[in-house]
Protein backbone atom coordinates (compact mmCIF):
# COMPACT_ATOMS: atom_id res chain seq x y z
CA UNK A 1 0.00 0.00 0.00
CA UNK A 2 1.35 3.38 -0.98
CA UNK A 3 1.59 6.04 1.74
CA UNK A 4 -0.55 8.56 -0.13
CA UNK A 5 -2.19 9.27 -3.45
CA UNK A 6 -4.47 11.85 -5.03
CA UNK A 7 -7.97 11.13 -6.22
CA UNK A 8 -11.30 12.79 -6.90
CA UNK A 9 -13.61 12.98 -3.88
CA UNK A 10 -16.50 14.65 -5.69
CA UNK A 11 -16.75 14.69 -9.47
CA UNK A 12 -17.66 17.71 -11.54
CA UNK A 13 -18.30 18.88 -15.08
CA UNK A 14 -16.69 21.43 -17.34
CA UNK A 15 -17.34 22.66 -20.85
CA UNK A 16 -15.36 24.44 -23.54
CA UNK A 17 -16.33 25.51 -27.06
CA UNK A 18 -13.85 25.31 -29.92
CA UNK A 19 -14.92 26.46 -33.40
CA UNK A 20 -18.57 25.80 -32.48
CA UNK A 21 -17.83 22.25 -31.27
CA UNK A 22 -18.91 21.70 -27.64
CA UNK A 23 -16.69 19.58 -25.42
CA UNK A 24 -18.35 18.55 -22.15
CA UNK A 25 -16.15 16.81 -19.57
CA UNK A 26 -17.72 14.76 -16.78
CA UNK A 27 -15.40 13.57 -13.99
CA UNK A 28 -16.28 10.79 -11.57
CA UNK A 29 -14.44 8.96 -8.75
CA UNK A 30 -14.34 5.19 -9.37
CA UNK A 31 -12.86 2.26 -7.44
CA UNK A 32 -13.11 -0.58 -10.00
CA UNK A 33 -13.19 -1.13 -13.75
CA UNK A 34 -16.83 -2.18 -13.42
CA UNK A 35 -17.64 1.22 -11.89
CA UNK A 36 -15.69 3.01 -14.60
CA UNK A 37 -17.41 1.11 -17.43
CA UNK A 38 -20.85 1.66 -15.88
CA UNK A 39 -20.12 5.39 -15.66
CA UNK A 40 -19.03 5.49 -19.31
CA UNK A 41 -22.24 3.73 -20.39
CA UNK A 42 -24.25 6.17 -18.27
CA UNK A 43 -22.68 9.11 -20.09
CA UNK A 44 -23.22 7.51 -23.51
CA UNK A 45 -26.92 7.15 -22.71
CA UNK A 46 -27.16 10.68 -21.35
CA UNK A 47 -25.44 12.16 -24.39
CA UNK A 48 -26.80 9.67 -26.92
CA UNK A 49 -27.09 12.32 -29.63
CA UNK A 50 -23.45 13.46 -29.44
CA UNK A 51 -20.90 12.69 -32.16
CA UNK A 52 -18.32 11.30 -29.70
CA UNK A 53 -18.09 10.18 -26.05
CA UNK A 54 -14.38 9.69 -25.46
CA UNK A 55 -13.11 8.41 -22.12
CA UNK A 56 -10.08 7.81 -19.93
CA UNK A 57 -9.72 6.26 -16.50
CA UNK A 58 -6.93 5.44 -14.08
CA UNK A 59 -7.19 2.88 -11.28
CA UNK A 60 -4.95 1.57 -8.51
CA UNK A 61 -2.92 3.25 -5.80
CA UNK A 62 0.07 3.33 -8.17
CA UNK A 63 -1.98 3.97 -11.34
CA UNK A 64 -1.66 0.31 -12.30
CA UNK A 65 -4.66 0.30 -14.67
CA UNK A 66 -5.07 2.87 -17.44
CA UNK A 67 -7.66 2.70 -20.22
CA UNK A 68 -8.82 5.23 -22.79
CA UNK A 69 -10.80 5.50 -26.02
CA UNK A 70 -10.95 7.95 -28.92
CA UNK A 71 -14.52 6.81 -29.75
CA UNK A 72 -14.15 7.48 -33.46
CA UNK A 73 -11.90 10.54 -33.29
CA UNK A 74 -8.54 10.25 -35.12
CA UNK A 75 -6.16 7.93 -33.27
CA UNK A 76 -4.56 9.38 -30.10
CA UNK A 77 -6.28 12.77 -30.41
CA UNK A 78 -8.76 12.29 -27.54
CA UNK A 79 -8.33 9.37 -25.12
CA UNK A 80 -4.55 9.60 -24.79
CA UNK A 81 -4.37 13.36 -24.12
CA UNK A 82 -7.27 12.99 -21.68
CA UNK A 83 -5.34 10.26 -19.88
CA UNK A 84 -2.22 12.43 -19.79
CA UNK A 85 -4.14 15.18 -17.99
CA UNK A 86 -5.26 12.70 -15.30
CA UNK A 87 -1.82 11.17 -14.82
CA UNK A 88 -0.12 14.55 -15.04
CA UNK A 89 -2.29 15.70 -12.12
CA UNK A 90 -1.18 12.61 -10.18
CA UNK A 91 -4.74 11.27 -10.03
CA UNK A 92 -5.94 7.70 -9.70
CA UNK A 93 -9.30 5.98 -9.16
CA UNK A 94 -10.69 8.63 -11.48
CA UNK A 95 -12.66 8.45 -14.73
CA UNK A 96 -13.57 11.15 -17.21
CA UNK A 97 -15.82 11.19 -20.27
CA UNK A 98 -15.59 14.05 -22.75
CA UNK A 99 -18.65 14.42 -24.93
CA UNK A 100 -18.28 16.25 -28.24
CA UNK A 101 -21.09 17.88 -30.17
CA UNK A 102 -19.60 18.56 -33.60
CA UNK A 103 -19.83 22.19 -34.69
CA UNK A 104 -19.23 21.67 -38.39
CA UNK A 105 -15.56 22.70 -38.53
CA UNK A 106 -12.70 20.19 -38.47
CA UNK A 107 -10.15 21.03 -35.77
CA UNK A 108 -7.20 19.02 -37.03
CA UNK A 109 -5.06 16.68 -34.96
CA UNK A 110 -3.44 19.38 -32.82
CA UNK A 111 -6.73 21.18 -32.28
CA UNK A 112 -8.43 18.01 -31.07
CA UNK A 113 -5.62 17.21 -28.64
CA UNK A 114 -5.79 20.72 -27.18
CA UNK A 115 -9.59 20.71 -26.97
CA UNK A 116 -9.90 17.34 -25.24
CA UNK A 117 -7.09 18.20 -22.84
CA UNK A 118 -8.62 21.58 -22.01
CA UNK A 119 -12.04 20.02 -21.43
CA UNK A 120 -10.63 17.55 -18.88
CA UNK A 121 -8.77 20.36 -17.12
CA UNK A 122 -12.01 22.32 -16.91
CA UNK A 123 -13.80 19.30 -15.47
CA UNK A 124 -11.09 18.83 -12.85
CA UNK A 125 -11.33 22.50 -11.86
CA UNK A 126 -14.96 21.84 -10.92
CA UNK A 127 -14.21 18.63 -9.03
CA UNK A 128 -12.98 18.18 -5.48
CA UNK A 129 -9.55 16.56 -5.35
CA UNK A 130 -8.17 15.09 -2.13
CA UNK A 131 -5.02 13.37 -0.94
CA UNK A 132 -5.66 9.99 0.68
CA UNK A 133 -3.04 9.13 3.30
CA UNK A 134 -2.34 5.71 4.78
CA UNK A 135 -2.78 5.76 8.54
CA UNK A 136 -2.43 3.32 11.43
CA UNK A 137 -5.03 3.09 14.17
CA UNK A 138 -3.33 3.12 17.56
CA UNK A 139 -5.22 1.98 20.65
CA UNK A 140 -3.73 3.66 23.73
CA UNK A 141 -4.68 2.67 27.26
CA UNK A 142 -3.76 4.85 30.23
CA UNK A 143 -4.89 5.75 33.74
CA UNK A 144 -6.70 9.01 34.47
CA UNK A 145 -3.43 10.74 35.31
CA UNK A 146 -2.40 10.45 31.67
CA UNK A 147 -5.49 12.01 30.08
CA UNK A 148 -4.35 15.63 30.02
CA UNK A 149 -0.84 14.75 28.89
CA UNK A 150 -2.08 12.66 25.99
CA UNK A 151 -4.76 15.12 24.89
CA UNK A 152 -2.14 17.87 24.85
CA UNK A 153 0.25 15.62 22.91
CA UNK A 154 -2.36 14.72 20.27
CA UNK A 155 -3.29 18.38 19.81
CA UNK A 156 0.33 19.50 19.60
CA UNK A 157 1.22 16.88 16.99
CA UNK A 158 -2.11 17.19 15.10
CA UNK A 159 -3.10 13.57 15.62
CA UNK A 160 -6.88 13.04 15.22
CA UNK A 161 -8.71 11.14 17.95
CA UNK A 162 -11.19 8.61 16.56
CA UNK A 163 -12.63 7.28 19.82
CA UNK A 164 -12.34 7.56 23.59
CA UNK A 165 -13.61 5.22 26.33
CA UNK A 166 -13.71 6.22 29.98
CA UNK A 167 -14.13 3.27 32.34
CA UNK A 168 -11.81 2.23 35.17
CA UNK A 169 -9.07 3.28 32.82
CA UNK A 170 -9.04 5.46 29.72
CA UNK A 171 -8.63 4.18 26.17
CA UNK A 172 -8.01 6.43 23.19
CA UNK A 173 -8.00 5.41 19.54
CA UNK A 174 -5.99 7.77 17.36
CA UNK A 175 -5.11 7.84 13.68
CA UNK A 176 -1.43 8.23 12.88
CA UNK A 177 0.26 8.45 9.45
CA UNK A 178 2.20 5.21 8.95
CA UNK A 179 5.43 7.17 8.64
CA UNK A 180 4.93 8.66 12.12
CA UNK A 181 3.93 5.57 14.13
CA UNK A 182 7.34 5.16 15.71
CA UNK A 183 7.57 8.87 16.55
CA UNK A 184 4.11 9.00 18.17
CA UNK A 185 4.60 5.72 20.04
CA UNK A 186 7.81 7.09 21.55
CA UNK A 187 6.14 10.41 22.44
CA UNK A 188 3.20 8.65 24.16
CA UNK A 189 5.58 6.43 26.12
CA UNK A 190 7.61 9.41 27.29
CA UNK A 191 4.51 11.50 28.16
CA UNK A 192 3.11 8.73 30.36
CA UNK A 193 6.46 7.61 31.82
CA UNK A 194 6.04 4.24 30.15
CA UNK A 195 2.61 3.59 31.72
CA UNK A 196 0.53 3.66 28.50
CA UNK A 197 -0.34 0.42 26.71
CA UNK A 198 -0.09 0.93 22.95
CA UNK A 199 -1.51 -1.44 20.32
CA UNK A 200 -1.57 -1.16 16.53
CA UNK A 201 -5.10 -1.92 15.29
CA UNK A 202 -4.68 -1.98 11.53
CA UNK A 203 -4.31 0.52 8.70
CA UNK A 204 -6.74 2.53 6.60
CA UNK A 205 -6.78 5.48 4.23
CA UNK A 206 -7.99 8.88 5.37
CA UNK A 207 -8.18 12.42 4.04
CA UNK A 208 -8.89 15.89 5.36
CA UNK A 209 -12.12 17.22 3.83
CA UNK A 210 -13.43 20.66 4.88
CA UNK A 211 -11.17 20.58 7.92
CA UNK A 212 -12.49 17.19 9.11
CA UNK A 213 -10.92 13.76 8.88
CA UNK A 214 -12.74 11.28 6.63
CA UNK A 215 -11.79 7.60 6.78
CA UNK A 216 -12.10 5.13 3.90
CA UNK A 217 -12.50 1.37 4.21
Short mmCIF file of N, CA and C in Angstrom, two decimals, residues 134-139 174-176 178 181 199-204:
data_model
loop_
_atom_site.label_atom_id
_atom_site.label_comp_id
_atom_site.label_asym_id
_atom_site.label_seq_id
_atom_site.Cartn_x
_atom_site.Cartn_y
_atom_site.Cartn_z
N UNK A 134 -2.25 6.99 4.07
CA UNK A 134 -2.34 5.71 4.78
C UNK A 134 -2.02 5.94 6.25
N UNK A 135 -2.96 5.56 7.11
CA UNK A 135 -2.78 5.76 8.54
C UNK A 135 -2.88 4.47 9.31
N UNK A 136 -2.34 4.46 10.51
CA UNK A 136 -2.43 3.32 11.43
C UNK A 136 -3.29 3.72 12.62
N UNK A 137 -4.24 2.87 12.96
CA UNK A 137 -5.03 3.09 14.17
C UNK A 137 -4.22 2.61 15.37
N UNK A 138 -4.02 3.49 16.33
CA UNK A 138 -3.33 3.12 17.56
C UNK A 138 -4.33 3.15 18.72
N UNK A 139 -4.44 2.02 19.43
CA UNK A 139 -5.22 1.98 20.65
C UNK A 139 -4.28 2.26 21.82
N UNK A 174 -6.44 6.64 18.18
CA UNK A 174 -5.99 7.77 17.36
C UNK A 174 -5.53 7.26 16.00
N UNK A 175 -5.51 8.17 15.04
CA UNK A 175 -5.11 7.84 13.68
C UNK A 175 -3.78 8.53 13.38
N UNK A 176 -2.79 7.72 13.05
CA UNK A 176 -1.43 8.23 12.88
C UNK A 176 -0.91 7.87 11.48
N UNK A 178 1.32 6.37 8.76
CA UNK A 178 2.20 5.21 8.95
C UNK A 178 3.66 5.62 9.15
N UNK A 181 4.32 6.48 13.04
CA UNK A 181 3.93 5.57 14.13
C UNK A 181 5.02 5.47 15.19
N UNK A 199 -1.29 -0.33 21.24
CA UNK A 199 -1.51 -1.44 20.32
C UNK A 199 -1.84 -0.91 18.93
N UNK A 200 -1.23 -1.51 17.91
CA UNK A 200 -1.57 -1.16 16.53
C UNK A 200 -2.81 -1.96 16.13
N UNK A 201 -3.82 -1.28 15.59
CA UNK A 201 -5.10 -1.92 15.29
C UNK A 201 -5.44 -1.90 13.80
N UNK A 202 -4.43 -1.92 12.96
CA UNK A 202 -4.68 -1.98 11.53
C UNK A 202 -4.48 -0.64 10.83
N UNK A 203 -4.54 -0.68 9.50
CA UNK A 203 -4.31 0.52 8.70
C UNK A 203 -5.55 0.83 7.85
N UNK A 204 -5.67 2.10 7.49
CA UNK A 204 -6.74 2.53 6.60
C UNK A 204 -6.34 3.86 5.96
#
